[in-house]
GROMACS .gro file of C-alpha atoms in nm:
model
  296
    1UNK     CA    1   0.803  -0.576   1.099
    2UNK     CA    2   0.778  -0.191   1.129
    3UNK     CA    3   0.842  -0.100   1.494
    4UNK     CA    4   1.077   0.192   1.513
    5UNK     CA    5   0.881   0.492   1.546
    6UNK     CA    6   1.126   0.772   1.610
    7UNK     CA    7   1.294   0.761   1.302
    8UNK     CA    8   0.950   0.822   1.066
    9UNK     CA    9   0.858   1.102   1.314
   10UNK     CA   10   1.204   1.230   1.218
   11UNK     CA   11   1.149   1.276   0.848
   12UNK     CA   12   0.826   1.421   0.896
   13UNK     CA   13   0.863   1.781   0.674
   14UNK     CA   14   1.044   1.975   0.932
   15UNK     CA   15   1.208   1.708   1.159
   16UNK     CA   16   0.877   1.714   1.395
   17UNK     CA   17   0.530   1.607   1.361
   18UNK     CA   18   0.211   1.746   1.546
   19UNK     CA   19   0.148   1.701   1.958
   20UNK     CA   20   0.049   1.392   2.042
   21UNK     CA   21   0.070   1.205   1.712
   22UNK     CA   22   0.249   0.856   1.677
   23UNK     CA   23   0.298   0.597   1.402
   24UNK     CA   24   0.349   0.154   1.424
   25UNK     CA   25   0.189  -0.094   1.254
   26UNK     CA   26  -0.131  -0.238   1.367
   27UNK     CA   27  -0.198  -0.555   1.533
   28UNK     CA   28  -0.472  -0.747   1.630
   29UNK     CA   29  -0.619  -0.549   1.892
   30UNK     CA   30  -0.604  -0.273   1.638
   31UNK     CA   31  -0.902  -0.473   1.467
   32UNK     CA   32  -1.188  -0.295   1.586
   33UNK     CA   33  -1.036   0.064   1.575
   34UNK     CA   34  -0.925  -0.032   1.216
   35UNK     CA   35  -1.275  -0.132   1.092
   36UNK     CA   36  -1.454   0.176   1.284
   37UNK     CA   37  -1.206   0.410   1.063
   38UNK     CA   38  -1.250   0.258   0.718
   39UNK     CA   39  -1.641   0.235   0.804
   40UNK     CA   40  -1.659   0.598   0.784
   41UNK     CA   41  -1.632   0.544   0.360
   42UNK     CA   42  -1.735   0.191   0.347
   43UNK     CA   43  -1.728   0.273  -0.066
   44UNK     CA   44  -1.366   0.403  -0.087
   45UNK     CA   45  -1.204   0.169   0.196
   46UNK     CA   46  -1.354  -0.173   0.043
   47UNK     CA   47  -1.061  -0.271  -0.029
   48UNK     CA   48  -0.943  -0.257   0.331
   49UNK     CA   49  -1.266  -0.374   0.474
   50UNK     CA   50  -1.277  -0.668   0.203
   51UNK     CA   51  -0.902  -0.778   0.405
   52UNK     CA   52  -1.040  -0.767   0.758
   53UNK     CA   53  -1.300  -0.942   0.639
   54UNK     CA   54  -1.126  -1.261   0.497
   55UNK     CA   55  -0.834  -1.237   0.744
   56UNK     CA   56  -1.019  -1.089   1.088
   57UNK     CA   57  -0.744  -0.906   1.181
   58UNK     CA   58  -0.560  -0.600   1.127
   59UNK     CA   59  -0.227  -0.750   1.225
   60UNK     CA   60   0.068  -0.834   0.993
   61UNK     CA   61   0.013  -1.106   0.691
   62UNK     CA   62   0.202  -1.430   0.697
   63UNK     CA   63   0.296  -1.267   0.331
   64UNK     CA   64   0.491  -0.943   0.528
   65UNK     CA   65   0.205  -0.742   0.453
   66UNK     CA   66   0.092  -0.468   0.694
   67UNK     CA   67  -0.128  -0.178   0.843
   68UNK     CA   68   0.098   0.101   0.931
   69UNK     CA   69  -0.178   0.333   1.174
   70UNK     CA   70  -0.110   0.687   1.221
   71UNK     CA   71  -0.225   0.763   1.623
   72UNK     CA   72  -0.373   1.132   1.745
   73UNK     CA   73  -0.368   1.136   2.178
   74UNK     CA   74  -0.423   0.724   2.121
   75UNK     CA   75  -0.694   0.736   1.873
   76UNK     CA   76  -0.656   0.595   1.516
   77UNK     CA   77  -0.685   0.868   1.324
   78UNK     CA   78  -0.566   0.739   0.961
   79UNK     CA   79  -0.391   0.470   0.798
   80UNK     CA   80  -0.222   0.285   0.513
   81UNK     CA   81  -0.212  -0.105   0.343
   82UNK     CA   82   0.140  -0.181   0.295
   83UNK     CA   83   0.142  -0.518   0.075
   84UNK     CA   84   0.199  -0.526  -0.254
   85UNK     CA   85   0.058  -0.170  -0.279
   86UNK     CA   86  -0.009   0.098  -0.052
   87UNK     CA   87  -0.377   0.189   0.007
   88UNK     CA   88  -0.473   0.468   0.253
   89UNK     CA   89  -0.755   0.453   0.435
   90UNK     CA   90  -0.889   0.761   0.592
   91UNK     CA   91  -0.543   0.908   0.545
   92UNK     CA   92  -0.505   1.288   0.571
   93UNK     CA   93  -0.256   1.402   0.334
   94UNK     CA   94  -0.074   1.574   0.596
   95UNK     CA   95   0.042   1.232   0.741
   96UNK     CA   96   0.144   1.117   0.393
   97UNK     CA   97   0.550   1.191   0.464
   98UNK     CA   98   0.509   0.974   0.861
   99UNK     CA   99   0.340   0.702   0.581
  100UNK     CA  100   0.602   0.719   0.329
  101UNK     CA  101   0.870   0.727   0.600
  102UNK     CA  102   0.742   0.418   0.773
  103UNK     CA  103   0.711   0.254   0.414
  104UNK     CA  104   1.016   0.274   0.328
  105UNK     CA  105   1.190   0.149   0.648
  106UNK     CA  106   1.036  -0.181   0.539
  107UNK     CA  107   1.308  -0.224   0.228
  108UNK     CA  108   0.979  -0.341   0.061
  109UNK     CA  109   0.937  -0.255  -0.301
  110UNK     CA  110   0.575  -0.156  -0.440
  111UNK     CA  111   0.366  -0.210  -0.733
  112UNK     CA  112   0.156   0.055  -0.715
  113UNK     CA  113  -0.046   0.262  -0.446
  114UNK     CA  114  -0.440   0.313  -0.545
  115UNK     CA  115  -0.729   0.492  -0.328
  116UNK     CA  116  -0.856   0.790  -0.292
  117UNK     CA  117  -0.642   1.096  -0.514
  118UNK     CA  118  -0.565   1.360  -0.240
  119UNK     CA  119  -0.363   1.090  -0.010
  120UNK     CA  120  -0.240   0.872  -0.281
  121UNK     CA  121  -0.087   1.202  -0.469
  122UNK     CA  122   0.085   1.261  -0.138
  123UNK     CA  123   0.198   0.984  -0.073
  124UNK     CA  124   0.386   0.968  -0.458
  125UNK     CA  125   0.553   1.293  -0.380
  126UNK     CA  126   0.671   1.189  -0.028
  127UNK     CA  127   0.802   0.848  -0.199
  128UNK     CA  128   0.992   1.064  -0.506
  129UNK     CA  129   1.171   1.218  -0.247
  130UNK     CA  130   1.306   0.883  -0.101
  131UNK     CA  131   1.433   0.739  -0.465
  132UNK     CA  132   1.046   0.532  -0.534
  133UNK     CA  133   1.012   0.640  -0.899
  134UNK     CA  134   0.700   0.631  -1.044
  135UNK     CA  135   0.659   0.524  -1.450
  136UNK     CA  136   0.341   0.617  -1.438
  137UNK     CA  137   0.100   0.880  -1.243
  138UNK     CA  138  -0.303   0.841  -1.283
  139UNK     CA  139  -0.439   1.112  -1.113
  140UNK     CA  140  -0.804   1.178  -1.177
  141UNK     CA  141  -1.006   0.808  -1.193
  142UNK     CA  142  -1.346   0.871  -1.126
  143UNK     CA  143  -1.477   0.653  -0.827
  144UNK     CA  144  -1.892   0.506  -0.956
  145UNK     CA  145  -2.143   0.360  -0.758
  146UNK     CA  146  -2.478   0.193  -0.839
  147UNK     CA  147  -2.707   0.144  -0.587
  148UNK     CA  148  -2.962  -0.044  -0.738
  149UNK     CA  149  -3.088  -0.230  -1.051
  150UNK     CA  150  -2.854  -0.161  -1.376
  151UNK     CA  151  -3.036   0.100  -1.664
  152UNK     CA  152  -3.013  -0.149  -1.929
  153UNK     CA  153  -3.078  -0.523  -1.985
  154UNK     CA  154  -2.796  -0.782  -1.907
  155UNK     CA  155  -2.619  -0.959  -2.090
  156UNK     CA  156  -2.789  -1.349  -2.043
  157UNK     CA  157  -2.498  -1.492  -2.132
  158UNK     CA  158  -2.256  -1.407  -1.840
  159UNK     CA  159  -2.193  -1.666  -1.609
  160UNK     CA  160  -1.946  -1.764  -1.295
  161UNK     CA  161  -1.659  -1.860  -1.370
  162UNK     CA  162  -1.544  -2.200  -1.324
  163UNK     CA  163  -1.259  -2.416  -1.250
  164UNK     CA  164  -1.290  -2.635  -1.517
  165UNK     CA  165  -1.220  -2.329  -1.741
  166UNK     CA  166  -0.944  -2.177  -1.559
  167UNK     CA  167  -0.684  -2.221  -1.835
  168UNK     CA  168  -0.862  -2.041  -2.075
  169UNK     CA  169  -0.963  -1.789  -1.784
  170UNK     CA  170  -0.626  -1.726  -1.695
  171UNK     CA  171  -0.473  -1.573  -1.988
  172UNK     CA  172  -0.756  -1.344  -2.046
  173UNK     CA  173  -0.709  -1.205  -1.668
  174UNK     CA  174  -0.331  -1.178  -1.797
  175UNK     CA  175  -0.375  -0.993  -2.077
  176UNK     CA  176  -0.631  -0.733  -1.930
  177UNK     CA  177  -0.341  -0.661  -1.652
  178UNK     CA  178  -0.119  -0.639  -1.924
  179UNK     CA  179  -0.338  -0.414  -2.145
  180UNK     CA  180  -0.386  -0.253  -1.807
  181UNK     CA  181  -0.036  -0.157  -1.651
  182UNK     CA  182   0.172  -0.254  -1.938
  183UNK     CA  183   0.356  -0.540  -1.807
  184UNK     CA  184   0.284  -0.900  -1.769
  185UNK     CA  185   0.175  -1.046  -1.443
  186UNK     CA  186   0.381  -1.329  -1.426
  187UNK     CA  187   0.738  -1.123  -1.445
  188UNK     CA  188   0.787  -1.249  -1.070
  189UNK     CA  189   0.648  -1.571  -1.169
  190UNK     CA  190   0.322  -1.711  -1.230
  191UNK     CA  191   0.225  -1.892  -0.908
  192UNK     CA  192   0.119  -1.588  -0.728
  193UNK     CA  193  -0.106  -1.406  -1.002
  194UNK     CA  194  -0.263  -1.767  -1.080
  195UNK     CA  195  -0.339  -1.819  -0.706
  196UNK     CA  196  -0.514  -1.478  -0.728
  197UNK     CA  197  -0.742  -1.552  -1.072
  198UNK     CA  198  -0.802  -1.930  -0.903
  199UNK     CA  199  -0.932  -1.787  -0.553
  200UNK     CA  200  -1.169  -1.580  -0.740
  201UNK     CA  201  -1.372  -1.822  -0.923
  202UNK     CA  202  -1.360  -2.047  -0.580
  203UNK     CA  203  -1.540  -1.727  -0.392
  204UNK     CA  204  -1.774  -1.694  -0.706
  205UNK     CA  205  -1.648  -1.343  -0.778
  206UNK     CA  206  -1.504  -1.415  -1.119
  207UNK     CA  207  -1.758  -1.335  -1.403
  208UNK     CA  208  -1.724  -1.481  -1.799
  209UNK     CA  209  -1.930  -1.527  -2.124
  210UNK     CA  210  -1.695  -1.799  -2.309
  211UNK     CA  211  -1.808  -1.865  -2.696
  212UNK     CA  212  -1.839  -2.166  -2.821
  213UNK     CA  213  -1.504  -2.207  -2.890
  214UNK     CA  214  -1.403  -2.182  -2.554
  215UNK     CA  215  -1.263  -1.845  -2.634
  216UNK     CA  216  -1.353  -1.549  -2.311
  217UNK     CA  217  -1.589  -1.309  -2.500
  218UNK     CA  218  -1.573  -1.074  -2.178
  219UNK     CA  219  -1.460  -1.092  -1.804
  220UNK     CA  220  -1.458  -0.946  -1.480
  221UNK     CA  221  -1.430  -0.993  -1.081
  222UNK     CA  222  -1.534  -0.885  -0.758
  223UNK     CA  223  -1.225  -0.753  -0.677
  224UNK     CA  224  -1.338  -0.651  -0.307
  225UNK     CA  225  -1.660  -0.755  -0.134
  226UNK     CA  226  -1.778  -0.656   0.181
  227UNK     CA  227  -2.180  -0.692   0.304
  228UNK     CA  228  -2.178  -0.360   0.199
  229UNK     CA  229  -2.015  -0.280  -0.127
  230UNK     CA  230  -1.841  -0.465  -0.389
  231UNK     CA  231  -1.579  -0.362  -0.632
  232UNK     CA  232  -1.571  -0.443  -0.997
  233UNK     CA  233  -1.264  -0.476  -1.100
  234UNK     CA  234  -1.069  -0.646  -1.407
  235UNK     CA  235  -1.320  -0.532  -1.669
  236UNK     CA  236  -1.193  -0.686  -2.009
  237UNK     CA  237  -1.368  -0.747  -2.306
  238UNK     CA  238  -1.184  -0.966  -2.601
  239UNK     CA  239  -1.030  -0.743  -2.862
  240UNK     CA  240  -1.246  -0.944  -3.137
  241UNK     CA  241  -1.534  -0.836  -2.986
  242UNK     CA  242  -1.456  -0.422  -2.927
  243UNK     CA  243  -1.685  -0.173  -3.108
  244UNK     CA  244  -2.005  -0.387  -3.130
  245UNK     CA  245  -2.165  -0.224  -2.853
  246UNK     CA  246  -2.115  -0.507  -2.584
  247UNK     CA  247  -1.987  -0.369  -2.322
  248UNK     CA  248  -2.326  -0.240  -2.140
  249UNK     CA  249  -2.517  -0.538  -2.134
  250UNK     CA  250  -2.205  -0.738  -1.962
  251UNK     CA  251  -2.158  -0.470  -1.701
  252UNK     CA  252  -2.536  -0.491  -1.637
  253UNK     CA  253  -2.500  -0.861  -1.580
  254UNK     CA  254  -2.210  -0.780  -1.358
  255UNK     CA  255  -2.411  -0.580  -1.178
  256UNK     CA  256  -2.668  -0.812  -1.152
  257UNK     CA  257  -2.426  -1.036  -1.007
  258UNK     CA  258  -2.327  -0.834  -0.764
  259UNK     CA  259  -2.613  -0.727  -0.628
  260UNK     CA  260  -2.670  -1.048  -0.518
  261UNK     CA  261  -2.371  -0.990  -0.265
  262UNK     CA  262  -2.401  -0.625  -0.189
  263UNK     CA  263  -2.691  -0.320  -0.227
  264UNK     CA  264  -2.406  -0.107  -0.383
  265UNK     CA  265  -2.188  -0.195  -0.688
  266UNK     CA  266  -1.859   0.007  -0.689
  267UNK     CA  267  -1.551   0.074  -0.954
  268UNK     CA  268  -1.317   0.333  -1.086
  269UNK     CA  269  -1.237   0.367  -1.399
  270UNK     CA  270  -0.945   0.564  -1.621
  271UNK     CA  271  -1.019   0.965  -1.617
  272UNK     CA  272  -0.879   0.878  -2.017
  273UNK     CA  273  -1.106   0.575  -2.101
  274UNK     CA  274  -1.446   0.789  -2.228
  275UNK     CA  275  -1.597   0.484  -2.385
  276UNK     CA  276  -1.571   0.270  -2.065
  277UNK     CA  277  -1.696   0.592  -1.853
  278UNK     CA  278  -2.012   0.631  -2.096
  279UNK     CA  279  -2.100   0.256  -2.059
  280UNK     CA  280  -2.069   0.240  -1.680
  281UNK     CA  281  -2.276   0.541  -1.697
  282UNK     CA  282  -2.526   0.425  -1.943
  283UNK     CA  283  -2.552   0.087  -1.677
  284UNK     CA  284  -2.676   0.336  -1.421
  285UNK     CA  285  -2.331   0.452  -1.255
  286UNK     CA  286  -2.255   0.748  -1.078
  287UNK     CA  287  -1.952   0.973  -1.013
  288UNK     CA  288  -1.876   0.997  -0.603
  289UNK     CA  289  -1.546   1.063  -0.569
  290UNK     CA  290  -1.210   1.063  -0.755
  291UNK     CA  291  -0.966   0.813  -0.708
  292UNK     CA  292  -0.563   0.790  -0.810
  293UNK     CA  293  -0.341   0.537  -0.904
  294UNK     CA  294   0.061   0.519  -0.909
  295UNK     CA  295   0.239   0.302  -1.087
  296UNK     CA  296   0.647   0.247  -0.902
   0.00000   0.00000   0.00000
């Protein structure tokens, strides 16, 4: 539990930080002041607004993971996911050393932090400075919208995914994280990761063509999913099948999906990846902010 506040205020820069600012974790009664914050970019904070969602409540997960809140006179003025990542929401980058501070009080050690660039870039170089190495730094992945109908025809053959197919499911969700971040998902074990892949096709959020050999073709999930916005995320499409021109007509079926959900579809994507980029764009995406991702 994070609960010391003096010692974050401490390390902020100079030793102070401004008038009236504090910094804890949320709690319940947080909730509502939580939810009014990330509501001001219901696209960027999905992820956020996906968790109160499920859970109801801002305060601390039976898993360890938090909210820290950063406070201005009272008033919830910004604030960070600490899990298995770090995801600011509404964060100023100015508060990113009082984040980083509080994070690392909590011994925990993190995956990755994702969100929008400017807060996630400051938070990396306030973690540097307290021994979090990064092996990798993504700074420019462009955040996409579509807000109604995809440009191009779907794909027919994408379906929900179901349990009956979750071992073949499975390894293709492994092997786009690997593809992904370079390292398997099941280093810490496999229970976890396959807890993850199985809740998904429960919700309906996992999307798959499999060919008649039982083989995924392509696959994706609705990473985050609010009555608002959804999140695409987990886009893979089997190596056997690259090249061919595919990839369109299953994110327009993804879309279609989605839709059903949410008026707006939502992902970021690789600044790098210009053939993923082109198809999203060819589906009907559009570029609305810039996102980052850091990789401890």
């Amino acid at each position: 539990m994070l609960s010391r506040v003096a010692p974050w205020l401490a390390s902020h820069k100079d030793g102070t930080a401004p008038a009236g600012t504090s910094v804890r974790t949320l709690g319940g009664s947080d909730t509502s002041a939580l939810r009014r914050l990330a509501l001001q970019d219901p696209v960027a904070n999905v992820f956020i607004l996906s968790h109160l969602r499920a859970a109801g409540t801002a305060a601390p997960t039976s898993g360890g993971a938090a909210v820290i809140g950063i406070f201005n006179d009272g008033i919830l003025v910004g604030a960070c996911w600490t899990g298995a990542n770090l995801v600011p929401v509404q964060l100023d980058p100015a508060f990113a050393g009082l984040v980083a501070a509080a994070a690392n009080v909590s011994g925990r050690r993190y995956a990755s932090a994702f969100g929008p660039a400017e807060p996630v870039l400051a938070l990396h170089a306030e973690l540097a400075g307290l021994g979090h190495t990064a092996h990798e730094v993504r700074a420019e992945q462009p955040l996409m919208t579509l807000s109604g109908p995809p440009s191009v025809e779907p794909n027919r053959e994408l379906a929900l995914g179901r349990l009956a197919d979750f071992d073949r499911i499975l390894p293709a969700c492994a092997a786009m994280f690997e593809e992904e971040v370079g390292y398997s998902p099941f280093l810490g074990g496999r229970e976890f990761y396959s807890r993850r892949v199985e809740g998904l096709i429960r919700q309906g959020h996992s999307l798959v063509h499999l060919n008649p050999a039982g083989e995924v073709v392509f696959k994706a999930e609705l990473g985050a999913v609010t009555p608002d916005v959804t999140q695409i995320q987990g886009v893979w499409l089997n190596p056997l099948y690259r090249g061919q021109g595919l990839s369109s007509g299953y994110m327009a079926a993804v879309v279609e999906q989605a839709r059903k959900i949410a008026p707006v579809t939502s992902l970021y994507v690789n600044g790098f990846n210009s053939r993923a980029r082109a198809a999203y764009q060819r589906v009907g995406f559009r570029e609305v902010g810039t996102f980052a991702t850091v990789l401890f």
